[in-house]
PDB file of C-alpha atoms in Angstrom:
ATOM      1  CA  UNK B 165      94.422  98.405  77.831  1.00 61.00           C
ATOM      2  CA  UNK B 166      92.158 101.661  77.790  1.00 76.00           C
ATOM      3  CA  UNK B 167      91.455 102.642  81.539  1.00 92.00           C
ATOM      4  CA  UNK B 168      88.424 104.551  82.766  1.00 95.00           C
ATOM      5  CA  UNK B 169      89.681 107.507  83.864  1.00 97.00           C
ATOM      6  CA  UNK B 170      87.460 110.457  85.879  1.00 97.00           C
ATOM      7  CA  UNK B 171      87.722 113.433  87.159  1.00 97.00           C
ATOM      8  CA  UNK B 172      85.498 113.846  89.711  1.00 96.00           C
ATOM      9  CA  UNK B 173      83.525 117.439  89.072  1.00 94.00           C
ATOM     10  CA  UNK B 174      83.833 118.985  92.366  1.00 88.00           C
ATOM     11  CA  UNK B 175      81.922 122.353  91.088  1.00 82.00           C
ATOM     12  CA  UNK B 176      85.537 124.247  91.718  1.00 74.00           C
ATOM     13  CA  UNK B 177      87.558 125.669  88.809  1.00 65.00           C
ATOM     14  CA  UNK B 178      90.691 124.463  87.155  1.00 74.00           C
ATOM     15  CA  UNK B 179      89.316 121.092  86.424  1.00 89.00           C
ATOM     16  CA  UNK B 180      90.359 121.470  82.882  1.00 91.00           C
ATOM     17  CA  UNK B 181      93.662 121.931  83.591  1.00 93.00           C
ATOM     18  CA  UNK B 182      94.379 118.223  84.991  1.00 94.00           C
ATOM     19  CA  UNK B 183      91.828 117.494  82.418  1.00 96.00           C
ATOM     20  CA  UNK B 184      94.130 118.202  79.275  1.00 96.00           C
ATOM     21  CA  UNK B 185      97.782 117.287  81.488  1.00 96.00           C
ATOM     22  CA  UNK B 186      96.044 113.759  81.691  1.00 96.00           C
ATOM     23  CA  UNK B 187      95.142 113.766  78.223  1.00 96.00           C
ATOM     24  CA  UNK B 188      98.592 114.935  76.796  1.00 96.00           C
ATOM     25  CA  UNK B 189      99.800 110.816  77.988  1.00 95.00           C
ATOM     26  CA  UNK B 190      97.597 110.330  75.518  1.00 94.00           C
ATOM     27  CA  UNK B 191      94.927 109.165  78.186  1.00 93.00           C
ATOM     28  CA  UNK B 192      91.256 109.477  77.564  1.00 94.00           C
ATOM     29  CA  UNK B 193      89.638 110.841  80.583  1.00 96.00           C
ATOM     30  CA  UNK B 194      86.130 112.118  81.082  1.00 96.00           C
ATOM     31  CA  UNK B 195      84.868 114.657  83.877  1.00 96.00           C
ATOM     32  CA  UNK B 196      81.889 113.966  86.078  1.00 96.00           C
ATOM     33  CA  UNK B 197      79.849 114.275  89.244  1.00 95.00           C
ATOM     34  CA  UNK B 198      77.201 111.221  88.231  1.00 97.00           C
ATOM     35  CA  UNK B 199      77.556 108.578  90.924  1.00 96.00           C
ATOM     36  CA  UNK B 200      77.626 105.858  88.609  1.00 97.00           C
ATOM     37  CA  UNK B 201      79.711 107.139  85.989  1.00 97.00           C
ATOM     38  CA  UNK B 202      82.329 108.231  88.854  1.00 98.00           C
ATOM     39  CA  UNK B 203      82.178 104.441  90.791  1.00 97.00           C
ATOM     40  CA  UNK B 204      82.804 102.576  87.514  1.00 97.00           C
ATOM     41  CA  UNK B 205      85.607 104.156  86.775  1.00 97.00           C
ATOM     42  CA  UNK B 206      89.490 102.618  86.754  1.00 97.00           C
ATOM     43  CA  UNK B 207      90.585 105.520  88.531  1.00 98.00           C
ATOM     44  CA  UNK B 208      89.707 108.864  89.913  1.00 98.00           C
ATOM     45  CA  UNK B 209      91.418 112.352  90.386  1.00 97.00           C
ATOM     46  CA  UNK B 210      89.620 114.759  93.183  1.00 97.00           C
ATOM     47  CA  UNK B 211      90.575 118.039  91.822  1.00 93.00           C
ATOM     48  CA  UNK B 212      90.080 121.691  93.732  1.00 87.00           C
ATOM     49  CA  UNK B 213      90.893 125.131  94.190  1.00 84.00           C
ATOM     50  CA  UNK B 214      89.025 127.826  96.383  1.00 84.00           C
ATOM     51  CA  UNK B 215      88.034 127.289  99.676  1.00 88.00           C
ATOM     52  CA  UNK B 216      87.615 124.142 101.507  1.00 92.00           C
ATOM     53  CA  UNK B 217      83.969 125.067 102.784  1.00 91.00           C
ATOM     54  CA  UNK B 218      82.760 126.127  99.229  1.00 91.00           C
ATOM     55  CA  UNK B 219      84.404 122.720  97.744  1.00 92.00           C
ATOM     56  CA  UNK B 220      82.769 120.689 100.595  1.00 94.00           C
ATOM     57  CA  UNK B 221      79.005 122.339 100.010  1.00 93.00           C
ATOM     58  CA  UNK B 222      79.313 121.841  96.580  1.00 93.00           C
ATOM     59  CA  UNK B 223      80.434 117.996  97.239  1.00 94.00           C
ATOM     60  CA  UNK B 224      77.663 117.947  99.449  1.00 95.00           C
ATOM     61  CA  UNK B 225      74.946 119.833  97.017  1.00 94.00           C
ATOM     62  CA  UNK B 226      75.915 117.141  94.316  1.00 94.00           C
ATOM     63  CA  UNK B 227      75.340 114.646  96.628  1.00 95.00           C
ATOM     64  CA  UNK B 228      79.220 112.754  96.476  1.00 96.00           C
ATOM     65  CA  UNK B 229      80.375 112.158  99.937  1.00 97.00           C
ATOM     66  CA  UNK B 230      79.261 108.909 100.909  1.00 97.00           C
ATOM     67  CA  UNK B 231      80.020 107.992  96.674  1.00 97.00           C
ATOM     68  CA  UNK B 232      83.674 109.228  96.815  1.00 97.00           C
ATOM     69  CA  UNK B 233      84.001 107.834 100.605  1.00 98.00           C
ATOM     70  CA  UNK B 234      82.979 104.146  99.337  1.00 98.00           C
ATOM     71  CA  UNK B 235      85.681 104.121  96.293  1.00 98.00           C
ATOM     72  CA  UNK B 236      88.200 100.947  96.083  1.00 98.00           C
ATOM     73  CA  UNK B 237      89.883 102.082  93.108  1.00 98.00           C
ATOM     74  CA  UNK B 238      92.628 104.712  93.287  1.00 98.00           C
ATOM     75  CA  UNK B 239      91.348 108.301  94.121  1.00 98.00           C
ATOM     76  CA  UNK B 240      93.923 111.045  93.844  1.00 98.00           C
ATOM     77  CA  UNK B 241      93.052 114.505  95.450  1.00 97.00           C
ATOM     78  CA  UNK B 242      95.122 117.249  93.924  1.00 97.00           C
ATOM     79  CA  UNK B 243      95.945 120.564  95.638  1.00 95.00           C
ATOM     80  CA  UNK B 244      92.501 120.991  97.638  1.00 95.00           C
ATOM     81  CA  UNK B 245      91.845 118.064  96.291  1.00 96.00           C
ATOM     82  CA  UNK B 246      94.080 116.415  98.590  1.00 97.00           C
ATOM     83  CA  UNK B 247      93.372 118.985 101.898  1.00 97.00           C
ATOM     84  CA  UNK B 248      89.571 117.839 101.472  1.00 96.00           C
ATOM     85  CA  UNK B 249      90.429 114.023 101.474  1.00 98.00           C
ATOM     86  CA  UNK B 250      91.812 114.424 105.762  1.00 98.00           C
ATOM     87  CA  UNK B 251      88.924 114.875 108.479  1.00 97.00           C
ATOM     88  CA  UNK B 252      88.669 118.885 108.758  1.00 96.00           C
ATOM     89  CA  UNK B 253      90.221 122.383 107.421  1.00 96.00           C
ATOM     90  CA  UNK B 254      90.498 125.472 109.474  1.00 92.00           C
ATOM     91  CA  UNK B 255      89.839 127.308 106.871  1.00 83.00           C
ATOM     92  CA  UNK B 256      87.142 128.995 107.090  1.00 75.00           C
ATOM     93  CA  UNK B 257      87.732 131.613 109.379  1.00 70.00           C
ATOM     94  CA  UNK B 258      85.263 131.198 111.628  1.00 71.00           C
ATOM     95  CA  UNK B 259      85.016 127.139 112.624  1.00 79.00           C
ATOM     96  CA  UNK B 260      86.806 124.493 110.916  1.00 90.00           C
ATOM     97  CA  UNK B 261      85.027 122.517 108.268  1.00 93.00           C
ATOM     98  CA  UNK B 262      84.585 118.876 107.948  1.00 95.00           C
ATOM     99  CA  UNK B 263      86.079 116.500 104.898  1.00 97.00           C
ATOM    100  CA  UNK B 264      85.685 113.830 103.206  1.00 98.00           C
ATOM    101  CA  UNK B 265      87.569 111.940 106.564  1.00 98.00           C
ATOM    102  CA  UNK B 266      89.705 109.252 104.293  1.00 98.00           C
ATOM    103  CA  UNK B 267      92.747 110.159 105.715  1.00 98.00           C
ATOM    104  CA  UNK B 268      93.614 111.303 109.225  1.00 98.00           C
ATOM    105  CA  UNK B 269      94.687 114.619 109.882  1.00 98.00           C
ATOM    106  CA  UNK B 270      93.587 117.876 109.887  1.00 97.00           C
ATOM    107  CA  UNK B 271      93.995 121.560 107.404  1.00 97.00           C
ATOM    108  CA  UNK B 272      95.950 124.194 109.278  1.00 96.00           C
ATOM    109  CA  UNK B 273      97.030 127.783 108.007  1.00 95.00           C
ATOM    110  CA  UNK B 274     101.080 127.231 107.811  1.00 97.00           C
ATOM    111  CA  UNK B 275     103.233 128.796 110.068  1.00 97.00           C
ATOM    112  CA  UNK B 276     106.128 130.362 107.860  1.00 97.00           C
ATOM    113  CA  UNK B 277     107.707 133.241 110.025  1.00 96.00           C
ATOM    114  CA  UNK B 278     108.210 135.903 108.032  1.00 97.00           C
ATOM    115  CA  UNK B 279     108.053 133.680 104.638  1.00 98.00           C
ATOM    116  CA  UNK B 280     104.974 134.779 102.282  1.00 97.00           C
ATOM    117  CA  UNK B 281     102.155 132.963 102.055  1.00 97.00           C
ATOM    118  CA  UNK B 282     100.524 131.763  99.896  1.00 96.00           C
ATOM    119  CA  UNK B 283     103.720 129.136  99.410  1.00 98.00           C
ATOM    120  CA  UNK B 284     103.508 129.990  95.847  1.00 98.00           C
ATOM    121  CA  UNK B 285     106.187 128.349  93.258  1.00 98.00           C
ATOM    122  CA  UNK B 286     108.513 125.685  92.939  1.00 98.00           C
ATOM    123  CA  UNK B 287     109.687 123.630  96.053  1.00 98.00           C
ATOM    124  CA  UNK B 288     111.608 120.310  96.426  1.00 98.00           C
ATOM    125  CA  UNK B 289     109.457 117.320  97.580  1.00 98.00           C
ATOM    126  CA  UNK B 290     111.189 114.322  99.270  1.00 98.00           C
ATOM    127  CA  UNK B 291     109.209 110.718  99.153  1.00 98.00           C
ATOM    128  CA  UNK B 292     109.060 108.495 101.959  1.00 98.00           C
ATOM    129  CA  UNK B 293     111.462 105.340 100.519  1.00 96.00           C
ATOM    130  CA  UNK B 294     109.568 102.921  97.961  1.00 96.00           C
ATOM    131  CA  UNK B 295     106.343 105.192  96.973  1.00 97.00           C
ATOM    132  CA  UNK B 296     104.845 104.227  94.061  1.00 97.00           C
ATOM    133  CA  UNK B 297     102.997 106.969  93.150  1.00 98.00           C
ATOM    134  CA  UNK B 298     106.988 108.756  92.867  1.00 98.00           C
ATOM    135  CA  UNK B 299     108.457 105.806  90.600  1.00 98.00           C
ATOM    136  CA  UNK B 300     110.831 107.334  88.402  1.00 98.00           C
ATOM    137  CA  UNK B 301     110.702 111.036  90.489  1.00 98.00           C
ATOM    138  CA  UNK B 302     114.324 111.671  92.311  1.00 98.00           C
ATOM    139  CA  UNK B 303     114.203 113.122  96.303  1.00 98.00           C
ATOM    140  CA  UNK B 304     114.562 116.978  96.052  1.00 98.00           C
ATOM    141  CA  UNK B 305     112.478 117.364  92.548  1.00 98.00           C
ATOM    142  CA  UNK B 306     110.596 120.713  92.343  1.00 98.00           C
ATOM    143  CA  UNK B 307     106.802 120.588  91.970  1.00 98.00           C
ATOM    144  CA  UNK B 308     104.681 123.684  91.527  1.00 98.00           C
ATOM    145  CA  UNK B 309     103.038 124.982  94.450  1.00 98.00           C
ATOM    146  CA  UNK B 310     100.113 127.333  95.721  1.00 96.00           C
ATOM    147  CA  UNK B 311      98.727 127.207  99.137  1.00 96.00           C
ATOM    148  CA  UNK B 312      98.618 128.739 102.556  1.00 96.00           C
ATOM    149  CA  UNK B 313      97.020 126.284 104.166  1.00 96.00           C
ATOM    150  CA  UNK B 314      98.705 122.304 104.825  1.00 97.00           C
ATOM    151  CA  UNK B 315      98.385 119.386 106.181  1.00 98.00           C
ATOM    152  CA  UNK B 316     101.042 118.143 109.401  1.00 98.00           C
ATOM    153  CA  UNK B 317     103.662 115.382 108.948  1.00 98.00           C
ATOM    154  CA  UNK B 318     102.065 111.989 109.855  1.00 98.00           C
ATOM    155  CA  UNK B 319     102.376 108.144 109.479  1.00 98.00           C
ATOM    156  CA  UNK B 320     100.184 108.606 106.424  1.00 98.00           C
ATOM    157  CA  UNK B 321     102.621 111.531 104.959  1.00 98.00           C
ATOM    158  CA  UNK B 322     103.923 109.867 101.976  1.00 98.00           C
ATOM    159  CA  UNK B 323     106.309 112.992 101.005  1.00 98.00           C
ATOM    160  CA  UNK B 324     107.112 116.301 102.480  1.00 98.00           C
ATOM    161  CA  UNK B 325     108.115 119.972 101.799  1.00 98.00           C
ATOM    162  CA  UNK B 326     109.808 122.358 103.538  1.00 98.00           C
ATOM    163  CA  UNK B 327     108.504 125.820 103.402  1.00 98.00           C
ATOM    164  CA  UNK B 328     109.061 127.739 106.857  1.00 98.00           C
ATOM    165  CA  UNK B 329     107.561 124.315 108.580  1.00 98.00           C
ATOM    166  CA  UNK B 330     107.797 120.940 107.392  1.00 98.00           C
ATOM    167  CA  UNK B 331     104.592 119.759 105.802  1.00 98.00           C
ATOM    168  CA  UNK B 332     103.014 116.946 103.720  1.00 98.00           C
ATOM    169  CA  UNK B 333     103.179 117.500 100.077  1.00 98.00           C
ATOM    170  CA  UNK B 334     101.522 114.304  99.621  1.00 98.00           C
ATOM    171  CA  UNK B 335      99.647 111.907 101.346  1.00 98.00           C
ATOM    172  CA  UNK B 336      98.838 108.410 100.992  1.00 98.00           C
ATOM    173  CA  UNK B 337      96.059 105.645 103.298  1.00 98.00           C
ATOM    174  CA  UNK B 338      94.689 102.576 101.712  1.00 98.00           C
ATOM    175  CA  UNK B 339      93.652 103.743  98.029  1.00 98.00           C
ATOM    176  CA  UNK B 340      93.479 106.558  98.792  1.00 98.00           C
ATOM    177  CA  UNK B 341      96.519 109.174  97.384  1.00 98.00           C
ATOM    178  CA  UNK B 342      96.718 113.073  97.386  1.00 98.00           C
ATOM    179  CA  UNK B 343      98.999 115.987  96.393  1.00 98.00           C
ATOM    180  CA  UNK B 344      99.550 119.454  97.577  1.00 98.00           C
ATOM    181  CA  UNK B 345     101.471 120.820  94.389  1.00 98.00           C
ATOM    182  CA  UNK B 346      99.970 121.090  91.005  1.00 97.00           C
ATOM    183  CA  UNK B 347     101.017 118.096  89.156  1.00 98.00           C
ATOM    184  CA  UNK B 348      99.652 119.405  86.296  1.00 96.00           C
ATOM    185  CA  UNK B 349     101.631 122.488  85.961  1.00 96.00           C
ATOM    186  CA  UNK B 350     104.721 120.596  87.501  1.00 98.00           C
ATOM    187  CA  UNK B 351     106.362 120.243  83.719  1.00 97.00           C
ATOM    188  CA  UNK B 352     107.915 116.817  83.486  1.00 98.00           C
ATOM    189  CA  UNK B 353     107.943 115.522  87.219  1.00 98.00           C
ATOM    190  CA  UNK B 354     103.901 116.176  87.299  1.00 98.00           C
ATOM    191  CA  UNK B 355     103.754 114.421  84.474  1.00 98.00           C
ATOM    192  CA  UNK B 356     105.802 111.167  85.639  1.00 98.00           C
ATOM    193  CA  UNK B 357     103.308 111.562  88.931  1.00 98.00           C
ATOM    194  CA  UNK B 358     100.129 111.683  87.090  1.00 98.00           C
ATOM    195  CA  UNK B 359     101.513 108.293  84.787  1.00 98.00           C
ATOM    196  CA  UNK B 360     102.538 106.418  87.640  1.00 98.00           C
ATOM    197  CA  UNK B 361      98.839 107.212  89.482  1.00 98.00           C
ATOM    198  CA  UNK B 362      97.410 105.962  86.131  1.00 97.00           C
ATOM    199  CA  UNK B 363      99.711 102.790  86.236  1.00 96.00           C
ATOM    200  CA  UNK B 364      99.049 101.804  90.145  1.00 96.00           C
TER     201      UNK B 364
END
């Protein structure tokens, strides 16, 4: 059966990128920021990349908050995507900026040593035991990373990374499901991810 499949158009870049690694399962998938278009749908993917402050004003400007905070169908927040679904980012440099507050937990720079940062490349993820949204996806895969900026391990961790620190690589409360890699430039794995999201 055809789903309704959106991707929320947070005003960030790199939309079209999940946009045509959804469409190569040979899913039909439409990209929007009207409130009707984006409650109707099946499911939803939150994408972003930039700054959590200029992602939130922009989710703000377009009105979305209290739309994307009142979904009941599957939401998955990719990369920023993901940091913007907990309740604040210390991003910005000077005071921390509040999300979307569907998930506990809070956006901290990561504390690597003397690692790099950003955590930029491919990493192992391990699931917690039994997560759907990693059907099919071995403990240890690599998935493609860019950030310098996570979320802490928590009850609602639903698979972590080690980079320096352990962190949440994805995250998972009620419908709500998000992802600090890239599935969509995560080769084979992402795309296993991104089908199993579409088949929850």
């Amino acid at each position: 059966m055809a789903q309704n499949i959106v991707i929320v158009n947070t005003g960030c870049a790199n939309i079209s990128s999940v946009k045509f690694a959804v469409e190569r399962l040979g899913v039909k998938v439409e990209v929007s920021d009207n409130l009707t278009i984006i409650k109707s749908a099946d499911k939803v993917f939150l994408p972003g990349v930039g700054s959590a402050n200029a992602a939130m004003a922009s989710i703000e400007q377009k009105q979305l908050v209290t739309t994307i905070q009142g979904l009941t169908q599957p939401v998955l927040g990719i990369c920023l995507g993901m940091q913007l679904m907990v309740e604040k980012s210390a991003e910005s440099l000077t005071d921390s900026t509040p999300c979307l507050n569907l998930i506990p937990g809070e956006v901290k720079r990561m504390q690597v040593g003397d690692l790099r940062l950003p955590h930029m490349g491919w990493n192992t993820v391990k699931p917690v035991a039994g997560a759907r949204l990693f059907k099919g996806i071995p403990s240890g895969t690599y998935f493609y990373f860019v950030h310098s900026f996570a979320v802490d391990i928590s009850e609602f961790t639903l698979a972590s990374c080690q980079y320096g620190m352990k962190f949440s690589a994805a995250l998972h409360k009620d419908n709500f499901f998000g992802v600090q890699f890239h599935p969509e430039r995560s080769s084979d794995a992402g795309a296993q991810l991104l089908k199993n999201f579409i088949e929850l």
